[in-house]
PDB file of C-alpha atoms in Angstrom:
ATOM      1  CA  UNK A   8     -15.536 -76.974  65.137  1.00  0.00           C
ATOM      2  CA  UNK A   9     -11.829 -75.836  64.912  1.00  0.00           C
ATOM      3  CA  UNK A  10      -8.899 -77.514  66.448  1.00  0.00           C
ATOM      4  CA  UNK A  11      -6.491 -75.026  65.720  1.00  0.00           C
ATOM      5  CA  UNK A  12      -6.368 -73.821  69.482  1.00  0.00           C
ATOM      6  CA  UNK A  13      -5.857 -77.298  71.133  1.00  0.00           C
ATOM      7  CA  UNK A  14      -3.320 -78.207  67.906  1.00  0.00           C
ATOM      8  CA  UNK A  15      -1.494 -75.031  68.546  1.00  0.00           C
ATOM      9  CA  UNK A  16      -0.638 -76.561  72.593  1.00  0.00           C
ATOM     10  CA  UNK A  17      -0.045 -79.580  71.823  1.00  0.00           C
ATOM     11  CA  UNK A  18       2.506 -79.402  68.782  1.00  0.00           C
ATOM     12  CA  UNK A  19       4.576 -76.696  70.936  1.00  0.00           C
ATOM     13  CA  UNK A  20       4.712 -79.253  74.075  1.00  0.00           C
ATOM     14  CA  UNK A  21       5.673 -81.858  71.272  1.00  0.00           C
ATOM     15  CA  UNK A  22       8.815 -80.357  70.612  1.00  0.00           C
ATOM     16  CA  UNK A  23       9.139 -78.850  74.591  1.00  0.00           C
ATOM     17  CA  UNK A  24       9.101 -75.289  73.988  1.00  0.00           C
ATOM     18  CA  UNK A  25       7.892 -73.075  76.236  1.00  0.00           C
ATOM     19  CA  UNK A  26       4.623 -70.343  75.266  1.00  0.00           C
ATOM     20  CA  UNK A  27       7.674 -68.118  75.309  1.00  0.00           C
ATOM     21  CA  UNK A  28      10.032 -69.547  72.734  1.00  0.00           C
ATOM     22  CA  UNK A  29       7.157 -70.614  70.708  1.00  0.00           C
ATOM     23  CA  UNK A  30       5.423 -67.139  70.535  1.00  0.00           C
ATOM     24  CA  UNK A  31       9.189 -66.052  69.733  1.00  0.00           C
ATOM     25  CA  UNK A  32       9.582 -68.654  66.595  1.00  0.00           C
ATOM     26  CA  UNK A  33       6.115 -67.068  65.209  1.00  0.00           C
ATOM     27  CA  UNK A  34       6.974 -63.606  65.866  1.00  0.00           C
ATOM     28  CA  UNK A  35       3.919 -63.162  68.610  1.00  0.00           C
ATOM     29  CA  UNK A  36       3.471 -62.143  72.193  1.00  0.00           C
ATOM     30  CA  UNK A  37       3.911 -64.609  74.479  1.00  0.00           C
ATOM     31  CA  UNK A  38       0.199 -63.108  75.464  1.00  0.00           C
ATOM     32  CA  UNK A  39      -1.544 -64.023  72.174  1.00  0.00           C
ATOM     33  CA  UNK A  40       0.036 -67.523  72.005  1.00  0.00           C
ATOM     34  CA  UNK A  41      -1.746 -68.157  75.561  1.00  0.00           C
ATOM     35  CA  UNK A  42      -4.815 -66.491  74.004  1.00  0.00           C
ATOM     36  CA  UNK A  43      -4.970 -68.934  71.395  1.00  0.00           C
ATOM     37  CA  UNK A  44      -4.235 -71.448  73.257  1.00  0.00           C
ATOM     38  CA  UNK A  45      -6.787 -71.567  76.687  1.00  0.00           C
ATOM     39  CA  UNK A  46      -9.261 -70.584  73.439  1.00  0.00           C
ATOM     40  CA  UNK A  47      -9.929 -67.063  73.660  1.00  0.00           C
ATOM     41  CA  UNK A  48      -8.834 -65.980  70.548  1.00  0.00           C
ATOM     42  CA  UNK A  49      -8.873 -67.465  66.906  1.00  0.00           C
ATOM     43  CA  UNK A  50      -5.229 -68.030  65.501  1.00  0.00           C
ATOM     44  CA  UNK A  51      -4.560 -65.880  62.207  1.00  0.00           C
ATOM     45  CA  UNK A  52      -4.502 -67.394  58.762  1.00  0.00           C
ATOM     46  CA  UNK A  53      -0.575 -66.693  58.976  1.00  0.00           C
ATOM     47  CA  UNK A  54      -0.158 -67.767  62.397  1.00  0.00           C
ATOM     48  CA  UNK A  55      -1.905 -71.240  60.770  1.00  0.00           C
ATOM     49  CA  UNK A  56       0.178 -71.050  57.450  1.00  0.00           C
ATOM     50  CA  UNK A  57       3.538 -70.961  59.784  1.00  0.00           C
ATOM     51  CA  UNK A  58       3.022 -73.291  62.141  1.00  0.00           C
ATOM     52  CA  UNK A  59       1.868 -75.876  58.899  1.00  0.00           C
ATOM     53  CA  UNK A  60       5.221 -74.770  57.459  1.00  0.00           C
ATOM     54  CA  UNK A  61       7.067 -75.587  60.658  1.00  0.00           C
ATOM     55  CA  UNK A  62       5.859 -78.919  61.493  1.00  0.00           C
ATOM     56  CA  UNK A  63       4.791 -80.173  57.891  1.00  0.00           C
ATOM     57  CA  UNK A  64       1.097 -80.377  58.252  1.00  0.00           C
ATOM     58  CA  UNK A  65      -1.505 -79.025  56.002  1.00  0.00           C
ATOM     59  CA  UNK A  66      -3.849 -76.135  56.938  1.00  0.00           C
ATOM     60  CA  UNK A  67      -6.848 -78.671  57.049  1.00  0.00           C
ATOM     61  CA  UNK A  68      -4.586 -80.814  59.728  1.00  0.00           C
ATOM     62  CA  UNK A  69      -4.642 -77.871  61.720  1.00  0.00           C
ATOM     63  CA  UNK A  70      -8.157 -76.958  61.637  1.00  0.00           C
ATOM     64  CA  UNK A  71      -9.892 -79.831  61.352  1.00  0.00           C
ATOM     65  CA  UNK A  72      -8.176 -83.137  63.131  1.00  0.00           C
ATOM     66  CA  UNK A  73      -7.203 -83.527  66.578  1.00  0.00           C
ATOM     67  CA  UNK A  74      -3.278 -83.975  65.853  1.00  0.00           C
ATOM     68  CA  UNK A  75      -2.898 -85.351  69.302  1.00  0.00           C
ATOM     69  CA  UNK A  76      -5.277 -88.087  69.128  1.00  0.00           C
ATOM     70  CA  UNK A  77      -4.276 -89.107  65.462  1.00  0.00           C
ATOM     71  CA  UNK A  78      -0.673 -89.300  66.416  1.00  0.00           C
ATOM     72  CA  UNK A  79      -0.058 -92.307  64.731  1.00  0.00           C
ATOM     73  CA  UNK A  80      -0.969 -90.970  61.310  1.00  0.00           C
ATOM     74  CA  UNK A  81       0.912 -87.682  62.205  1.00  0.00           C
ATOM     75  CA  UNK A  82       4.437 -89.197  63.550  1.00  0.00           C
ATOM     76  CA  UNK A  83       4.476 -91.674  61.026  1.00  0.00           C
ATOM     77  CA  UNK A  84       4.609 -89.150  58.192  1.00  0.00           C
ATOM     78  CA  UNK A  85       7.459 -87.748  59.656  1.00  0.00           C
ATOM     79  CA  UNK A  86       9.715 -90.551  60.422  1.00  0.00           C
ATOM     80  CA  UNK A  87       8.442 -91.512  56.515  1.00  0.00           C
ATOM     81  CA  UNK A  88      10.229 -88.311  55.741  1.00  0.00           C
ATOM     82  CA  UNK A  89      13.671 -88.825  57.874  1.00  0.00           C
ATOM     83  CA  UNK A  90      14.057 -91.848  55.766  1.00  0.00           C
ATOM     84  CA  UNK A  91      13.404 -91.114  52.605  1.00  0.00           C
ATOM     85  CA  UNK A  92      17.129 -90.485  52.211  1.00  0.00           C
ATOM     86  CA  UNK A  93      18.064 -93.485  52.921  1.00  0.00           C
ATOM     87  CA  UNK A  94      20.304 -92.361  55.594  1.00  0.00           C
ATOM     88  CA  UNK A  95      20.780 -92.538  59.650  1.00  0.00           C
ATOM     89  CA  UNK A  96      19.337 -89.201  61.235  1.00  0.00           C
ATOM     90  CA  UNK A  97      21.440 -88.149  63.943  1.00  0.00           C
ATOM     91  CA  UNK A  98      18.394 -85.734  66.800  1.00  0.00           C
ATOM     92  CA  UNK A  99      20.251 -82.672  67.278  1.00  0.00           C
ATOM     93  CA  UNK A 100      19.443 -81.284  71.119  1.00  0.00           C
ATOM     94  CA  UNK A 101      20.381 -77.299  70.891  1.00  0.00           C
ATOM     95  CA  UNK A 102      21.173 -75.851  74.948  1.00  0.00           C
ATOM     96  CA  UNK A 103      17.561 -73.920  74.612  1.00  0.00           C
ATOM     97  CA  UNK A 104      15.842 -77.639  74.386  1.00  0.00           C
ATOM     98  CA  UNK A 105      18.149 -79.244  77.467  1.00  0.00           C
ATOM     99  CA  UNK A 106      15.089 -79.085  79.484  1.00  0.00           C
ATOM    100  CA  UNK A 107      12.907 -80.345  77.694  1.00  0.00           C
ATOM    101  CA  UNK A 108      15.282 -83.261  76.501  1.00  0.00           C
ATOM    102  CA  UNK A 109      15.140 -84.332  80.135  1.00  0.00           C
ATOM    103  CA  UNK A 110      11.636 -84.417  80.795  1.00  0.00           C
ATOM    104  CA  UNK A 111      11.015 -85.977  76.603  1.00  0.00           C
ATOM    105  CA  UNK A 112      14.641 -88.305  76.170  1.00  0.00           C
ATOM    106  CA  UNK A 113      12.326 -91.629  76.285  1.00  0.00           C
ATOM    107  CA  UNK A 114       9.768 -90.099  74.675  1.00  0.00           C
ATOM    108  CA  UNK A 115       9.966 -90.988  70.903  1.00  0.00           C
ATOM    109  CA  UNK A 116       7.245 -88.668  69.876  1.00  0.00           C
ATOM    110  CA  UNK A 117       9.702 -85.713  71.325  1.00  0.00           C
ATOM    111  CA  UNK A 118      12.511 -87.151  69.715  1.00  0.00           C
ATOM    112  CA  UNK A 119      11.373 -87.366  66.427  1.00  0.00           C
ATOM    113  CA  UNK A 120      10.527 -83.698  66.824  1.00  0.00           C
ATOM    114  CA  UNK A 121      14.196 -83.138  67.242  1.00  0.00           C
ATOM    115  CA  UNK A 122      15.820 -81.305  63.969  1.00  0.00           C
ATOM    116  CA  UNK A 123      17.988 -83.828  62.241  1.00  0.00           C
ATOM    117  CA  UNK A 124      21.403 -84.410  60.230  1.00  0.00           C
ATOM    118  CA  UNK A 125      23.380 -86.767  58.684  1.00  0.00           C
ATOM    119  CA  UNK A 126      26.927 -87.402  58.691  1.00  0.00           C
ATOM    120  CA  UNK A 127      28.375 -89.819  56.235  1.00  0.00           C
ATOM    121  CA  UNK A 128      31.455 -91.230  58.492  1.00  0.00           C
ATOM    122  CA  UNK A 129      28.903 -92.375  60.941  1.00  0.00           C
ATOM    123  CA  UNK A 130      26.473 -95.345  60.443  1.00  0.00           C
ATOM    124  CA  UNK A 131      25.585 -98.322  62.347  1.00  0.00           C
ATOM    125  CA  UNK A 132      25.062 -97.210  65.193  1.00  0.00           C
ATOM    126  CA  UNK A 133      22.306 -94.972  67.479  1.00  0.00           C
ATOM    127  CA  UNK A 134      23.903 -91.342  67.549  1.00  0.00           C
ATOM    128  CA  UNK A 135      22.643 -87.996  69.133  1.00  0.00           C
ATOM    129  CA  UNK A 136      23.735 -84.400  69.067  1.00  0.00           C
ATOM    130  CA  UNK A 137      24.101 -82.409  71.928  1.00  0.00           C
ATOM    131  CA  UNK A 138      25.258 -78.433  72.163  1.00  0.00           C
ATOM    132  CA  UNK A 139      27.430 -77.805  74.820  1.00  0.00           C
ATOM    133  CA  UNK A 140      28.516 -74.396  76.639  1.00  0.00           C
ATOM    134  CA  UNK A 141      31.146 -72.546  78.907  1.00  0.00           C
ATOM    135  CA  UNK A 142      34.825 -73.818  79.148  1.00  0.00           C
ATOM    136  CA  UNK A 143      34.957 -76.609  81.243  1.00  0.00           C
ATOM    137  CA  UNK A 144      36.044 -78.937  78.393  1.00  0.00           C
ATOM    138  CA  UNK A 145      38.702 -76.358  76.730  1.00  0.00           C
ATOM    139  CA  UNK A 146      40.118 -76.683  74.630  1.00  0.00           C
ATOM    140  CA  UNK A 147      37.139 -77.826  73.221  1.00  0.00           C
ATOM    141  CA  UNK A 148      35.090 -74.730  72.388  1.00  0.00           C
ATOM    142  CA  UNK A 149      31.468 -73.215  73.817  1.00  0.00           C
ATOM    143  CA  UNK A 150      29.511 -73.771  71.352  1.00  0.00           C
ATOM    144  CA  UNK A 151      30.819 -77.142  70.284  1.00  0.00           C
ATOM    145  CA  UNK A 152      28.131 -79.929  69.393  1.00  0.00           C
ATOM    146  CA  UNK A 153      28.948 -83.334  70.825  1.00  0.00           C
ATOM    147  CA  UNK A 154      28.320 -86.224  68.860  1.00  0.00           C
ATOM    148  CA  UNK A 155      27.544 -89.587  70.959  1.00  0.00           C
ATOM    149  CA  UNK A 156      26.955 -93.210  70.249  1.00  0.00           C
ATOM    150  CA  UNK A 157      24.282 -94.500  72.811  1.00  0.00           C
ATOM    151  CA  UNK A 158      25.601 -96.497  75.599  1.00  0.00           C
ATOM    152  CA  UNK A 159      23.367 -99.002  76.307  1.00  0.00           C
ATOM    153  CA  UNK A 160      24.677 -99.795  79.794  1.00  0.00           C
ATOM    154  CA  UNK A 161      27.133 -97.999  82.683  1.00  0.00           C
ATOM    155  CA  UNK A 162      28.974-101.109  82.567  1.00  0.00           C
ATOM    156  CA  UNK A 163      29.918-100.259  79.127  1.00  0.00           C
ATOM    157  CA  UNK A 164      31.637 -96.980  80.562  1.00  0.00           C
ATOM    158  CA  UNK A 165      35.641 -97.199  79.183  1.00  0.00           C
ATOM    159  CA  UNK A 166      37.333 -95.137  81.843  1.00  0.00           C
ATOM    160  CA  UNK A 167      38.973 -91.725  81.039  1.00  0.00           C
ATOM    161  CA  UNK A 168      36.992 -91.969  77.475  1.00  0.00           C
ATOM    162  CA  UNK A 169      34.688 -88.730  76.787  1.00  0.00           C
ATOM    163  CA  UNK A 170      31.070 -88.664  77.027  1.00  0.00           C
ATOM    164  CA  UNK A 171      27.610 -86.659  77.367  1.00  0.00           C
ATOM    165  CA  UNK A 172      26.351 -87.732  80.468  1.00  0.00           C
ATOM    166  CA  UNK A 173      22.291 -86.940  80.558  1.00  0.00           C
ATOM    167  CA  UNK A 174      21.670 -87.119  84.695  1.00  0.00           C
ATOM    168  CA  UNK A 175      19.185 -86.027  87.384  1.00  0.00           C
ATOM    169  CA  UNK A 176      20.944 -83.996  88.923  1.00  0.00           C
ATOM    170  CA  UNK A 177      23.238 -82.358  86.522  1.00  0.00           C
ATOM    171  CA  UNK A 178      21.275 -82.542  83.321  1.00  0.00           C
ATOM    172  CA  UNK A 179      23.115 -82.473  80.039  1.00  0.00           C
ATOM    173  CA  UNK A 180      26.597 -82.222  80.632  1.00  0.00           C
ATOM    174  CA  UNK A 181      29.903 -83.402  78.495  1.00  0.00           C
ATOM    175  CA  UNK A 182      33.121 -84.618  80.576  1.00  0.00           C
ATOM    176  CA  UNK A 183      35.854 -87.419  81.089  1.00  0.00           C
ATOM    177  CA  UNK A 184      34.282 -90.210  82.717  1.00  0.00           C
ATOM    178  CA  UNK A 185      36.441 -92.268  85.093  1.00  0.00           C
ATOM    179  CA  UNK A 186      35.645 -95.816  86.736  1.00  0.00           C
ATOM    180  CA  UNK A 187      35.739 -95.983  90.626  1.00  0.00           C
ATOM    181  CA  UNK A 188      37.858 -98.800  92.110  1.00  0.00           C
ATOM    182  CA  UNK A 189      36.110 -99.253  95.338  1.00  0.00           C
ATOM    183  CA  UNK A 190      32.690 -98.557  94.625  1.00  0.00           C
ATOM    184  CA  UNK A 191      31.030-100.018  90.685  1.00  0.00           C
ATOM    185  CA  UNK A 192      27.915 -97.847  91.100  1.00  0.00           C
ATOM    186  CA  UNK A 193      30.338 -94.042  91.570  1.00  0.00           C
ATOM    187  CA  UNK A 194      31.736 -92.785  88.410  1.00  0.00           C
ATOM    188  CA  UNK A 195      34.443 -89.123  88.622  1.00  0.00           C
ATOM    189  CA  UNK A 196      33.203 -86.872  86.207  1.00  0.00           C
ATOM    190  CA  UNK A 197      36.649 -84.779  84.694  1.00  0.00           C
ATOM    191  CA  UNK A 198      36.810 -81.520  82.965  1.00  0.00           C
ATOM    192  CA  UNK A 199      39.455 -81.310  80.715  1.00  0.00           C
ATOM    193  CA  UNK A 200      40.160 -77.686  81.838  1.00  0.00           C
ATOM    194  CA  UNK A 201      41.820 -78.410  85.193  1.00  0.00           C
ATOM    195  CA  UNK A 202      40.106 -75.101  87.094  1.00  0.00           C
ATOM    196  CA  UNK A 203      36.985 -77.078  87.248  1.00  0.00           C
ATOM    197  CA  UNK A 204      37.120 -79.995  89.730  1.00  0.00           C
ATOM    198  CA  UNK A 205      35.887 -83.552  89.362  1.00  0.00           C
ATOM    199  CA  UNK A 206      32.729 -84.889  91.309  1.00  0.00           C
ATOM    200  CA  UNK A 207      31.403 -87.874  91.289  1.00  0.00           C
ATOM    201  CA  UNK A 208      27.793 -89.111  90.037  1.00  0.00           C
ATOM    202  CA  UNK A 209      26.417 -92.635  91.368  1.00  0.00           C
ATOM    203  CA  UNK A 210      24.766 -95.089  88.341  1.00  0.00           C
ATOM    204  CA  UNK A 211      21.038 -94.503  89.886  1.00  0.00           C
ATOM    205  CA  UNK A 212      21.135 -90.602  88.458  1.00  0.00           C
ATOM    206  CA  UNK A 213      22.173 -90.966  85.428  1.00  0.00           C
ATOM    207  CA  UNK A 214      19.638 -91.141  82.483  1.00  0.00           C
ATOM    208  CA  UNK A 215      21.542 -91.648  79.072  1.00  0.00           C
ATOM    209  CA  UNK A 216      24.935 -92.178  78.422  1.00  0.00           C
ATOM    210  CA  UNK A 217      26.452 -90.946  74.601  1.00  0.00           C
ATOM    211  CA  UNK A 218      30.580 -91.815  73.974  1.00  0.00           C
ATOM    212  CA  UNK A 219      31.636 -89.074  71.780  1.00  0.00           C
ATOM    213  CA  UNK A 220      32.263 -90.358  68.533  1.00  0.00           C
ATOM    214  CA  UNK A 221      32.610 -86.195  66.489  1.00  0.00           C
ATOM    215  CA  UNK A 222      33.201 -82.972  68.050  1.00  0.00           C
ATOM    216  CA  UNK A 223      31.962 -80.113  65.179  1.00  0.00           C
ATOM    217  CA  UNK A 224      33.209 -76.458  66.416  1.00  0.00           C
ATOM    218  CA  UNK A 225      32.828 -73.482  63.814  1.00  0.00           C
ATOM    219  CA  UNK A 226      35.798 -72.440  62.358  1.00  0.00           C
ATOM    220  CA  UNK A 227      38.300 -69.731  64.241  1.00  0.00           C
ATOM    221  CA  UNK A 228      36.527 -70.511  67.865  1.00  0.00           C
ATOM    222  CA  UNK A 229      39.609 -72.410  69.163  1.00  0.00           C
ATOM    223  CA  UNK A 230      40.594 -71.495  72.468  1.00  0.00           C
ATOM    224  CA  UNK A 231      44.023 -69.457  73.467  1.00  0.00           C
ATOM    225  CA  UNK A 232      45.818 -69.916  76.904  1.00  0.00           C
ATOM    226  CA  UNK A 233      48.823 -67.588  77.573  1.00  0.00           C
ATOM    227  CA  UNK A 234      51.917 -69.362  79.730  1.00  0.00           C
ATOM    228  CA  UNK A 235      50.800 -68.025  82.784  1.00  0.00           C
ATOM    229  CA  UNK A 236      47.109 -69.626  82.766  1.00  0.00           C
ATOM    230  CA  UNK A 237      48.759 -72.715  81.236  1.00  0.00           C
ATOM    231  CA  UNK A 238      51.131 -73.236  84.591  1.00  0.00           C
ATOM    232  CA  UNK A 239      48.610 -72.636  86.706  1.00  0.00           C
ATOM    233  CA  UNK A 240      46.252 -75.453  85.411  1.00  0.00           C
ATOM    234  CA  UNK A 241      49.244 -78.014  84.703  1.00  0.00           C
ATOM    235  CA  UNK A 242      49.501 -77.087  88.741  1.00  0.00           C
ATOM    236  CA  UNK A 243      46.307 -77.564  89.210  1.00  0.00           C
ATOM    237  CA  UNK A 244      45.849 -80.406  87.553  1.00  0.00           C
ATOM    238  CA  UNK A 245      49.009 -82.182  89.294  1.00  0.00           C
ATOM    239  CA  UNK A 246      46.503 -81.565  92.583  1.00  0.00           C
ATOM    240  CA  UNK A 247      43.910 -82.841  91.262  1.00  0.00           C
ATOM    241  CA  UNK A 248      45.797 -86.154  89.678  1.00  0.00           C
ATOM    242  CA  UNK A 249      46.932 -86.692  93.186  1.00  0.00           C
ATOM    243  CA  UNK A 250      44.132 -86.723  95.263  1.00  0.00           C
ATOM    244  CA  UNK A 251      41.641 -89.073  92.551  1.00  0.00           C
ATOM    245  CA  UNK A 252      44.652 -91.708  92.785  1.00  0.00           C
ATOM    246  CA  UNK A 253      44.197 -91.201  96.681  1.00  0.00           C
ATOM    247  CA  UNK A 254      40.390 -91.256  95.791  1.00  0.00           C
ATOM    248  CA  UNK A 255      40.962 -94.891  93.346  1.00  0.00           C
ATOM    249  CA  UNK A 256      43.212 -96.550  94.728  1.00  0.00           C
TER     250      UNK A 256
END
């Protein structure tokens, strides 16, 4: 009996792709993944040799033992290998894997899944990755990857300090966060380009909290504001400094 089918599933849920994004990574239709796996077709020899390469197994893992009930023997090989170096991994989360990050960020068996790095000006500590996109945070770049030191608790939060804010309602998103006076459960989230407004998010939605510690943007991305756009938002931002005083005080 062959396990490929059911190891095929459950490795691509491990790391929260969808059939989709999977088939995509092993150059298939999306039609022959689900064929292979609801078991109504055999996976190829390459299909097999790929996957093996991708997630570090052998072929005989593949066909012959359940991965997801031996996932002791399975995980543990791979944090073995993160540590070999010697050195902290920092769990990159690219935008494509947001959603899954939100339905796997207490799951440890997702997380080590994660593709790693290391950075040598950061150890110590508990540190995660995170992609962000669009302008809100200009000049910080789309593109940019956000690197955060876990907050352990909201009441940790130093006001006006940046962070990625992992939430139920927004999902993955990177902003200013700002204390609220009257109420110790609200916090303002800030964009540091002014055209986006604040809101505010209440402790019981938000999921993780990361402080930035490293912003990494590729080279020649910084953003350009002529003096027209840059009146506007010091306007705009005026506004907007106004009414969260009127909001804090």
């Amino acid at each position: 009996m062959s396990f490929a089918n059911k190891n095929l599933k459950y490795l691509r849920k491990l790391r929260g792709w969808t059939q989709e994004e999977f088939a995509q990574k092993l150059r298939i239709k999306r039609s022959l993944l689900g064929a292979y796996e609801e078991e109504r077709a055999e996976p190829r020899i390459e299909i097999l040799e790929a996957v093996a390469d991708m997630f570090k197994l052998t072929l005989d893992d593949l066909l012959r033992r359940d991965v997801s009930d031996n996932k002791t023997s399975y995980l543990s090989r791979r944090r073995a290998q993160k540590l070999a170096s010697g050195r902290a991994d920092i769990p990159f989360v690219p935008v494509k894997a947001a959603a899954g990050y939100l339905a796997g960020y207490s799951d440890p068996e997702f997380i080590d899944e994660l593709n790693t790095f290391t950075l040598p000006m950061l150890s110590g500590g508990d540190y995660r990755a995170f992609e962000i996109v669009g302008d809100s945070m200009m000049p910080t770049p789309s593109g940019s990857v956000i690197v955060g030191e876990k907050v352990q608790s909201v009441e940790e939060i130093k006001s006006n300090n940046t962070y990625v804010v992992v939430s139920k309602t927004d999902g993955i998103v990177y902003k200013r966060v700002l204390k609220n006076n009257r109420q110790k459960n609200k916090f303002t989230l800030v964009s540091d380009n002014p055209a986006y407004q604040p809101y505010n998010v209440s402790a019981e939605e938000i999921l993780e909290l990361w402080q930035a510690q490293m912003v990494i943007s590729k080279a020649n991305t910084q953003q350009r504001w002529d003096v027209n756009n840059l009146a506007n938002l010091v306007s705009n931002l005026q506004e907007q400094v106004s009414v969260l005083k009127k909001r804090m005080a």
